[in-house]
XYZ file of C-alpha atoms in Angstrom:
545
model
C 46.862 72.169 75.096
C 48.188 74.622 78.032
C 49.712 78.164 77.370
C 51.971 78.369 80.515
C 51.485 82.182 81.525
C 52.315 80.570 85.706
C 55.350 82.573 85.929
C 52.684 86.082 86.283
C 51.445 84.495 89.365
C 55.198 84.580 90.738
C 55.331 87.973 89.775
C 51.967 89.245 91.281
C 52.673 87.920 94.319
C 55.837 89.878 94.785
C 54.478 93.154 94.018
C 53.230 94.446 97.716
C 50.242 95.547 95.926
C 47.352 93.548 97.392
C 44.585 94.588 95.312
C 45.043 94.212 91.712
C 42.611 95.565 88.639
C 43.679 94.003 85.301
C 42.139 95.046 82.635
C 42.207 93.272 78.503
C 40.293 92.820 75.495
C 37.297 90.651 75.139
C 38.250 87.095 74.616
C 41.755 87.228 75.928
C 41.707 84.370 78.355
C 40.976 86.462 81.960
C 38.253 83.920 82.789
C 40.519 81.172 82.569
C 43.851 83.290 84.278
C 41.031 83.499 86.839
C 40.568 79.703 87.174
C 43.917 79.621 87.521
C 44.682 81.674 90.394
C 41.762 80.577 91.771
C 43.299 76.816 91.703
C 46.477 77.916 92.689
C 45.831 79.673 95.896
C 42.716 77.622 97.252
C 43.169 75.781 100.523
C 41.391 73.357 99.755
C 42.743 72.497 96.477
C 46.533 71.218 98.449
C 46.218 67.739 97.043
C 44.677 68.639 93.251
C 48.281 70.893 93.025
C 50.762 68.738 91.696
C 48.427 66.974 89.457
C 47.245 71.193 88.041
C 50.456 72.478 88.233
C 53.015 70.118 88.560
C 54.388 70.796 84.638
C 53.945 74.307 84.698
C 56.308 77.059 86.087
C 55.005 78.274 88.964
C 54.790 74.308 89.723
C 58.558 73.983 89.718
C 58.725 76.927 91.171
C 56.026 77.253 94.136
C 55.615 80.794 96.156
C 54.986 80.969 99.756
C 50.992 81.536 99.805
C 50.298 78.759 97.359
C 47.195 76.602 98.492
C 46.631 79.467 101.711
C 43.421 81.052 101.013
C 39.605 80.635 101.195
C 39.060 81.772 97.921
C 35.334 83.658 97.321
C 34.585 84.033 93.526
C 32.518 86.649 91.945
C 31.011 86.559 88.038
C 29.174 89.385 86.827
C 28.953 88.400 82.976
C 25.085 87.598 81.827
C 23.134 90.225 83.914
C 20.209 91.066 82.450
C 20.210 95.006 81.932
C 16.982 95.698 79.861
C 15.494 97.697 82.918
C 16.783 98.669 86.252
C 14.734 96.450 88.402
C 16.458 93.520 86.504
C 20.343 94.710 86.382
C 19.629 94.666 90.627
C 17.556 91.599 90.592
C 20.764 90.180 88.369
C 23.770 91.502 90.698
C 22.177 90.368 93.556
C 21.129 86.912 92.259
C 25.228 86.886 91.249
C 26.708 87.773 94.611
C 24.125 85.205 95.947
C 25.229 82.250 93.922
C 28.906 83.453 94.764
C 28.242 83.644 98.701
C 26.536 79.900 98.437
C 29.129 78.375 96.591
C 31.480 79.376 99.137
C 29.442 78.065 101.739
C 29.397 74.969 100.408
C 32.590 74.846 98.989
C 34.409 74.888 102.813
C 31.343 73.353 104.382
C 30.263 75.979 106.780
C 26.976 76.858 108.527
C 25.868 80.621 107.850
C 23.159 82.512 109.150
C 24.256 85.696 106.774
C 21.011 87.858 105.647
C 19.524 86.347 101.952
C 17.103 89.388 101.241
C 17.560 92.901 100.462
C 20.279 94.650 98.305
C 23.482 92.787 97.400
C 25.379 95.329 99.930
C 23.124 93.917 103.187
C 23.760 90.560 101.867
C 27.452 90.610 101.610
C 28.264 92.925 104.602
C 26.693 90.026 106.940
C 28.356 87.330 105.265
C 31.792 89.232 105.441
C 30.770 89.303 109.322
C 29.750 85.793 109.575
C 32.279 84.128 108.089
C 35.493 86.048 110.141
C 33.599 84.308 112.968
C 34.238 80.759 111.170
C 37.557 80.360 109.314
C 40.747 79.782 110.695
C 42.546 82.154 107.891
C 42.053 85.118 105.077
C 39.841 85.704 101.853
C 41.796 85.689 98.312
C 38.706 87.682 96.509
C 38.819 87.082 92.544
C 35.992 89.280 90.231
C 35.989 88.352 86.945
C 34.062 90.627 84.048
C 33.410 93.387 87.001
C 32.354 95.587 83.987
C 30.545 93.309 82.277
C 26.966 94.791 82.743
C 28.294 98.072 82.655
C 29.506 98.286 79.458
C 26.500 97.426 78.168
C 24.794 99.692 80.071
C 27.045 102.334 78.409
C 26.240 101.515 75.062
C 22.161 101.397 75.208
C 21.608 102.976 78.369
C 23.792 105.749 79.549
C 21.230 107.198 82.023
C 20.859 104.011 84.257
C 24.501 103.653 84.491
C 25.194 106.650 85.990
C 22.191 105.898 88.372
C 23.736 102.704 89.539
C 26.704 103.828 89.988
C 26.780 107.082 91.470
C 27.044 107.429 95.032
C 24.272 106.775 96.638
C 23.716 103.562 93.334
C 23.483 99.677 94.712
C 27.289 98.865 93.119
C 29.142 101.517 94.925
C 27.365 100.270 98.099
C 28.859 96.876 97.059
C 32.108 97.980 96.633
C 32.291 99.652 99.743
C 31.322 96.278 101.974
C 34.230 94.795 99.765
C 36.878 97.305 101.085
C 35.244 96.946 104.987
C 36.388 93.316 104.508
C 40.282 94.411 103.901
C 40.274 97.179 106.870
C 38.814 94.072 109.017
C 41.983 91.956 108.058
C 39.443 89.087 106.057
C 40.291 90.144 102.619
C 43.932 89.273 102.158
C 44.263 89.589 98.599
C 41.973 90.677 95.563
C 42.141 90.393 91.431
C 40.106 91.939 89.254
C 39.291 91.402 85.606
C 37.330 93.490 83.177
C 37.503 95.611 79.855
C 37.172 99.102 80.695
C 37.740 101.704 83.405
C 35.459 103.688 82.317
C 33.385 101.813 85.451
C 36.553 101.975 87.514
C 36.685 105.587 89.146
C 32.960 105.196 89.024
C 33.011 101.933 90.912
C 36.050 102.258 93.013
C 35.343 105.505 93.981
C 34.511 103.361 97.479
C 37.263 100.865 96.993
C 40.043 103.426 96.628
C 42.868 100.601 97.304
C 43.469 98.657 94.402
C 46.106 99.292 91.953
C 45.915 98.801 88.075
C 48.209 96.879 86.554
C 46.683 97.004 83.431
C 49.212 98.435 81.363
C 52.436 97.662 83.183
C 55.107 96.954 80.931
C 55.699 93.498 82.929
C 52.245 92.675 82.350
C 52.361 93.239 78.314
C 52.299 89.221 77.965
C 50.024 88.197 80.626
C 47.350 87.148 78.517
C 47.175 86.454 75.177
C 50.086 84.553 73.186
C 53.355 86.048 71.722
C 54.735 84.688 68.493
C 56.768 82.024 69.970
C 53.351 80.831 72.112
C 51.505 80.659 68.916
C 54.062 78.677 67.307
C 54.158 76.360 70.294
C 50.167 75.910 69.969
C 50.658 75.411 65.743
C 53.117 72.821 66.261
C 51.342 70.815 69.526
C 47.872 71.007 67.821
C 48.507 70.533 64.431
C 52.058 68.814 64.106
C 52.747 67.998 60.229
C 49.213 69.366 59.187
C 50.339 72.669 58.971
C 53.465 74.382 57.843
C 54.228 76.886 60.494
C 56.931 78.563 58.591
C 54.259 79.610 55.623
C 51.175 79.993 58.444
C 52.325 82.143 61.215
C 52.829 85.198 58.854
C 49.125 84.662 57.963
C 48.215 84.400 61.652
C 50.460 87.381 62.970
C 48.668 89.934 59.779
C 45.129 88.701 61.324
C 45.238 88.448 64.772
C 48.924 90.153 66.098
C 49.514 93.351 66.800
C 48.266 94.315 70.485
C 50.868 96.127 72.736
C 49.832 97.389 76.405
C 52.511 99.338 77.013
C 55.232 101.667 74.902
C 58.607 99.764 76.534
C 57.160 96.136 75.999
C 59.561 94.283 73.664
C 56.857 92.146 72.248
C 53.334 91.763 70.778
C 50.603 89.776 71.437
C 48.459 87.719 69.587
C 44.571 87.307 70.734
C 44.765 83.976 72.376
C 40.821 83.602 71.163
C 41.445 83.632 67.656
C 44.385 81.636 67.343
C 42.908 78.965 69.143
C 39.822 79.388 66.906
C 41.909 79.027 63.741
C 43.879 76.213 65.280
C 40.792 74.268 65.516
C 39.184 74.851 62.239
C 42.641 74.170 60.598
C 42.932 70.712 62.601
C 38.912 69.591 61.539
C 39.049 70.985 57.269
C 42.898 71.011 56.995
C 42.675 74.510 55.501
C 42.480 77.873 57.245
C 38.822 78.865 58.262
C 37.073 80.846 55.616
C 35.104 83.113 58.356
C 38.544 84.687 59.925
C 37.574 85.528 63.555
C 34.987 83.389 65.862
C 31.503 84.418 65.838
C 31.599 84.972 69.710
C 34.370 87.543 69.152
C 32.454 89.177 66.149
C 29.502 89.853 68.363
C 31.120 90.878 71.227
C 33.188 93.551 69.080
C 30.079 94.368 67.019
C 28.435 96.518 69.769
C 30.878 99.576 68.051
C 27.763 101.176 66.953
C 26.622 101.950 70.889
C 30.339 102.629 71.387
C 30.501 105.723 68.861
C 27.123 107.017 70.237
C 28.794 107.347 73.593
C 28.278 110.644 75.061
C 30.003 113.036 71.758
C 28.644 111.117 68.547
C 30.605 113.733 66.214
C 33.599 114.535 68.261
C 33.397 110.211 67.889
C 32.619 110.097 64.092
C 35.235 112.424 63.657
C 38.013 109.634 64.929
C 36.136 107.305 63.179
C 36.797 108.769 60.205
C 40.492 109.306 60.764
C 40.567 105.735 62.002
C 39.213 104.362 58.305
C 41.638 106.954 56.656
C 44.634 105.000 58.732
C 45.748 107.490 60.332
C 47.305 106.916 63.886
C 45.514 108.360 66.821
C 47.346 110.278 69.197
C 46.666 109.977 72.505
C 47.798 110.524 76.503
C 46.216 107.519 77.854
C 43.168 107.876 80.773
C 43.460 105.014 83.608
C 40.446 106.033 84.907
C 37.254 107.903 83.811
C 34.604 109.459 85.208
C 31.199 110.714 83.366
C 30.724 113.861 85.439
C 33.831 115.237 83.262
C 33.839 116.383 80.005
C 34.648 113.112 77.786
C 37.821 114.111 75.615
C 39.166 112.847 72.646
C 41.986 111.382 74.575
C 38.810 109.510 76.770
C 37.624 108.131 73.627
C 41.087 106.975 72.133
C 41.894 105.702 74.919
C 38.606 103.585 75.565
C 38.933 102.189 72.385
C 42.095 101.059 73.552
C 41.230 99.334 76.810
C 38.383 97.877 74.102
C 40.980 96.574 71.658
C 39.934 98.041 69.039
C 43.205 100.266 68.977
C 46.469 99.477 70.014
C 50.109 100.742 70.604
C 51.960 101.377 67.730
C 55.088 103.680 68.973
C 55.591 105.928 71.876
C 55.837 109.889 71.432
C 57.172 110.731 74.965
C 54.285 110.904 77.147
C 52.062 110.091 74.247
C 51.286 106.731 72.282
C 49.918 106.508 68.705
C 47.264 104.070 68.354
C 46.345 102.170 65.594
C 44.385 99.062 64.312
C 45.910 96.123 66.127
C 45.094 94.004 63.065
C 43.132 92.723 59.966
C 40.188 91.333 61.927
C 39.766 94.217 64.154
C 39.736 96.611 60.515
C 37.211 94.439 58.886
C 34.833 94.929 61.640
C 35.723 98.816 61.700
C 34.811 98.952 57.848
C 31.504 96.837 58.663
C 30.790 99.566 61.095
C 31.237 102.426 58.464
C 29.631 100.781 56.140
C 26.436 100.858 58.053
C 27.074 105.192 58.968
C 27.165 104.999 55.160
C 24.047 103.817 54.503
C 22.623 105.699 57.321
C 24.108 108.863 55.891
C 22.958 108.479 52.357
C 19.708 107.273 53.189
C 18.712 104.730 50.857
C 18.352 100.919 51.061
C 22.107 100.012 50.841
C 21.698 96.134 49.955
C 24.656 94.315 51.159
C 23.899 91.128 49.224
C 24.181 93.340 45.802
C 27.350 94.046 46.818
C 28.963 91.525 47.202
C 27.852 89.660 43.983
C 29.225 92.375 42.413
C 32.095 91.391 43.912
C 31.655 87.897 43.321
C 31.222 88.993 39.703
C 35.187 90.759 39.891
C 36.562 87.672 41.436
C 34.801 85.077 38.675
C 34.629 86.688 35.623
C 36.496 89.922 36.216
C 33.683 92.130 35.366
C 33.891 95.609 37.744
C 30.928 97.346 35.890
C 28.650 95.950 38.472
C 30.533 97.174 41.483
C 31.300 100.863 39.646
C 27.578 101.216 39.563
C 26.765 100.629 43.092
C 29.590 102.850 44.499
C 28.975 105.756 41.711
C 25.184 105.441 43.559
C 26.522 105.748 46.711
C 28.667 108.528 45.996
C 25.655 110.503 44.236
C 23.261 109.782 47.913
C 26.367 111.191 49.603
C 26.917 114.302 47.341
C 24.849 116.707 49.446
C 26.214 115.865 52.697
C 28.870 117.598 54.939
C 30.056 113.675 56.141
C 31.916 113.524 52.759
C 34.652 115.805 51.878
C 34.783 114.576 48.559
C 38.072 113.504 46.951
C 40.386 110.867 45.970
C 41.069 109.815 49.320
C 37.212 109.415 50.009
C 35.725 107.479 47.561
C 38.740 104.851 47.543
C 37.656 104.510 51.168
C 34.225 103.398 50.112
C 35.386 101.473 48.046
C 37.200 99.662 50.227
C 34.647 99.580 52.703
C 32.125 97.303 50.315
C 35.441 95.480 49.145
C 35.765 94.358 52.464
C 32.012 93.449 52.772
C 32.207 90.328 51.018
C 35.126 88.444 52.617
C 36.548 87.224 49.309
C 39.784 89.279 49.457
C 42.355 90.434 51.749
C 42.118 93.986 51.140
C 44.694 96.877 51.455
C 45.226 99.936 50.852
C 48.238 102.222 50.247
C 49.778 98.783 49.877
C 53.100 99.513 50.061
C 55.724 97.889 47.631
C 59.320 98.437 46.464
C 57.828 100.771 43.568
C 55.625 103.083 45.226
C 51.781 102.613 46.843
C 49.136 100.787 45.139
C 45.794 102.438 46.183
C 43.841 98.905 46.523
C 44.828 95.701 46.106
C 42.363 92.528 46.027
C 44.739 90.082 47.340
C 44.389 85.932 48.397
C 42.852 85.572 51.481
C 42.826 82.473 53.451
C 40.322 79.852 53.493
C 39.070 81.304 49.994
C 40.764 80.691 46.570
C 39.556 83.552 43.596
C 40.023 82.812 39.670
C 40.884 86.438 39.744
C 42.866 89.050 42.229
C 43.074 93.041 41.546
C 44.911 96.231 41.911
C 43.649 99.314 41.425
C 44.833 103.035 40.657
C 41.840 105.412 41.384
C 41.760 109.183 40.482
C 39.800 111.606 40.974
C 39.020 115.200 39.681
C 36.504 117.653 41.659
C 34.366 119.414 39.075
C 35.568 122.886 38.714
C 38.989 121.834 37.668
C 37.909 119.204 35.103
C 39.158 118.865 31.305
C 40.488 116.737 28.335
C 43.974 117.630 29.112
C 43.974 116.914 32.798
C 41.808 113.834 32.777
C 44.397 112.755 29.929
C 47.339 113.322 32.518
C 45.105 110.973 35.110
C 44.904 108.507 32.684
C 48.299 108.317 31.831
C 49.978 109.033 35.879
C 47.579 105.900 36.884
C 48.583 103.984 33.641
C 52.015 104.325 34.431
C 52.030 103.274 37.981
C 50.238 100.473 36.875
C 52.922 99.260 35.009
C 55.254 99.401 37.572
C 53.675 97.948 40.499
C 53.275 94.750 37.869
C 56.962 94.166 38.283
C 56.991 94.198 41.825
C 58.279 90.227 42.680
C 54.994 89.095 44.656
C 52.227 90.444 41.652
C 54.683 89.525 38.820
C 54.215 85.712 39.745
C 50.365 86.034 39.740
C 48.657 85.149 36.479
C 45.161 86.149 37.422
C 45.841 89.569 38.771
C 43.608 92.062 37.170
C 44.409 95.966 36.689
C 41.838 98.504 36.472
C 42.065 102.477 35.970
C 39.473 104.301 37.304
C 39.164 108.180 37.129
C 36.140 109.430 38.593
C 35.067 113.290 38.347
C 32.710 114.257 41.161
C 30.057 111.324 41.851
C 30.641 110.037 38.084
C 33.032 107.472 36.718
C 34.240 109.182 34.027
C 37.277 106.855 32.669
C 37.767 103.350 33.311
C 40.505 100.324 31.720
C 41.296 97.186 32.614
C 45.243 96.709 31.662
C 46.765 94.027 30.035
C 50.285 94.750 31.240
């Protein structure tokens, strides 16, 4: 199965940009783009071209420096960065393995340095090798940022060692833009995450230009709805009923836009591929929604929110879980020696994936969550400031037999008990503002713990806004789904009459979400009433309308 996304080497060939930083989301195929430019453009890949490309647009439709470059390929994934004797020993072993495999690759004999920091190394292979081949240097780095992000989120302090300017990558960078003024480096592509390492990297390679969110570049990587279809249909045929699937596919894993103007969204190419291949081996969607590779890659949020302003951080957080869109004029490039704005941190989380474009607001965007996946893991992550805020042993496992318990038998008492506990750790602390709008959120938080249900909130329907519904999710089939009404009363202001107006406002919406078409047709749906007054549940009904 091939994606064709050829017709973006067409298009970066005719920009008259050289250099070219591009940056996405974890798992959103830059590796393999990579391979693919790195296929395309090698001279000595002429007679594999036809047989790699022959099917494919930019096949049919060649450009003028196909097949006309020594191509030298860097990797800087898998560095070890526990100390800073290692990240070195790591880079340099990197840049080594690249230089050799080069070497070999066009068979030539080099007497370039093989000691001392990557920047010795590299500056006298740059100068042996002009001496050697008969042509230019396509350069391709892929995951540039790779150790640097990690340094980021653990250790702060040696990152802005190694990369200020007297640190070892700067120097690197540097020998990499001596190769361009000498004429050997023709061409350059760059793939990563972030820019937060950009101005700090760069700052000695001032040449390149980022395309990252260039409205022709919106569909460069990752798949739009009519790709995903394409991959449904050629990997799964008549196992799967694309009509009744892709909606499934487009709540989970759509949503990410890189640029205000771009007509279309993109799926991550990762996780459709994932549930693609699940699908084709059980013939029923995957029960564990996103691929454990992805889920620990994006599960390093807790570093992320630590980053340099914790609370200025915690504060989006928060506004994040509430579902609120983040305003934000976008930074291309950062630098640590500034003060690190709220716009900085919107717009890493960006870059990151972990926000996306949902409308322009002239030279602003609001972000929000690109999708389901990318909320579940944000909930995971505020579950655990929960349980760090209300200091007691928080026992995920409890939790979600309680759950368990809802979806089986539809008994709630168990789950009421464990979030009126939580709310009574959390009633001395400033991170709660209690009200309504608070304790539904953690609720929803350890509703989304278990995986059981798809989960919203404010679900929107023709009659209003159900606060939380429990609704199918796939790969997992309940007995029992839920909606909820939830009120709540703050102490001072509580009494018979107005907990008895509560009762009856929730009763009544109750009623009429039940007609709504899509929960009228369900059998097993469950409706509760909750009213809770300060940390205590004070009224609770399970309707039978």
């Amino acid at each position: 199965l091939y994606v064709d996304k050829t017709r973006f080497i067409e298009l970066l060939e005719s920009l008259g940009e050289p250099y070219i930083f591009f940056l996405r989301p974890r798992r959103f195929g830059k590796s393999l783009f990579v391979s693919v430019l790195d296929y395309y453009y090698d001279v000595g890949a002429v007679n594999l071209a036809e047989q790699l490309f022959g099917k494919t647009y930019i096949g049919k439709n060649p450009t003028a420096e196909r097949n006309s470059y020594y191509i030298l390929r860097f990797n800087f994934s898998g560095i070890d960065t526990a100390s800073k004797e290692n990240l070195i020993s790591g880079f340099t072993t990197n840049v080594c393995n690249a230089l050799n495999l080069f070497t070999q690759k066009y068979n030539l004999a080099l007497s370039y340095q093989k000691t001392g920091m990557p920047s010795e190394i590299f500056s006298t292979f740059l100068v042996e090798v002009k001496a050697q081949i008969k042509g230019s240097i396509y350069v391709l780095i892929d995951e540039y940022d790779h150790f640097a992000n990690e340094l980021l989120s653990f250790q702060a302090d040696v990152f802005e060692e190694v990369v200020s300017k007297t640190g070892f990558v700067r120097k690197w960078y540097e020998v990499l833009k001596s190769g361009t003024d000498r004429g050997l480096i023709q061409r350059m592509f760059v793939t990563g995450v972030s820019p937060v390492t950009l101005d700090s990297f760069t700052s000695g390679f001032n040449i390149g230009k980022n395309k990252t969110t260039e409205v022709r570049f919106n569909e460069c990587l990752g798949f739009t709805a009519a790709e995903v279809e394409g991959v449904l249909e050629e990997s799964l045929g008549e196992q799967i009923n694309i009509a009744k699937e892709l909606p499934v596919l487009k709540k989970y894993y759509n949503g990410y836009l890189f640029n205000k103007q771009a007509p279309k969204r993109v799926f991550n190419s990762d996780m459709v591929l994932y549930y693609a291949s699940e699908y084709a081996v059980t013939n029923w969607p995957p029960e564990q929604l996103i691929d454990t590779n992805i889920a620990s890659d994006y599960k390093k949020m807790a570093g992320l929110f630590t980053f340099k302003k914790q609370e200025q951080n915690y504060q989006i957080l928060k506004k994040i879980i509430e579902g609120r869109a983040q305003k934000v004029l976008f930074t291309h490039e950062f630098s640590l020696a500034k003060d690190f704005t709220p716009d900085d941190f919107n717009s890493l989380l960006f870059y990151l994936g972990f926000l996306t474009i949902d409308k322009g607001d002239l030279n602003e965007a609001d972000l929000v969550v690109p999708n389901y996946v990318i909320k579940e893991l944000y909930f995971d992550f505020f579950g655990a400031v929960l349980k760090e805020e209300a200091s007691y042993n928080l026992e995920v496992n409890k939790i979600r037999e309680s759950i368990k318990k809802i979806a089986k038998e539809g008994q709630i008492k168990s789950f009421i008990e464990i979030v009126a506990t939580t709310l009574k750790k959390l009633s001395n602390r400033d991170f709660i503002k209690f009200d309504e709008k608070y304790v539904k959120i953690i609720m929803i938080t350890y509703f989304m713990m278990s995986r059981i249900y798809y989960v919203k909130s404010e679900y929107e329907v023709e009659n209003g806004y159900i606060d939380i519904a429990l609704l199918p999710r796939p790969g997992v089939q309940a007995p029992y789904y839920a909606i909820l009404e939830v009120k709540y009363l703050k102490k001072q202001e509580y009494s018979e009459t107005i907990l008895a107006e509560k009762i009856k406002a929730a009763q009544e919406q109750i009623a009429k979400y039940t007609l709504v078409s899509e929960l009228a047709e369900m059998n097993n749906l469950l409706k509760w009433v909750l009213v809770f007054c300060g940390e205590e549940l004070v009224y609770e009904e399970k309707l039978e309308c």
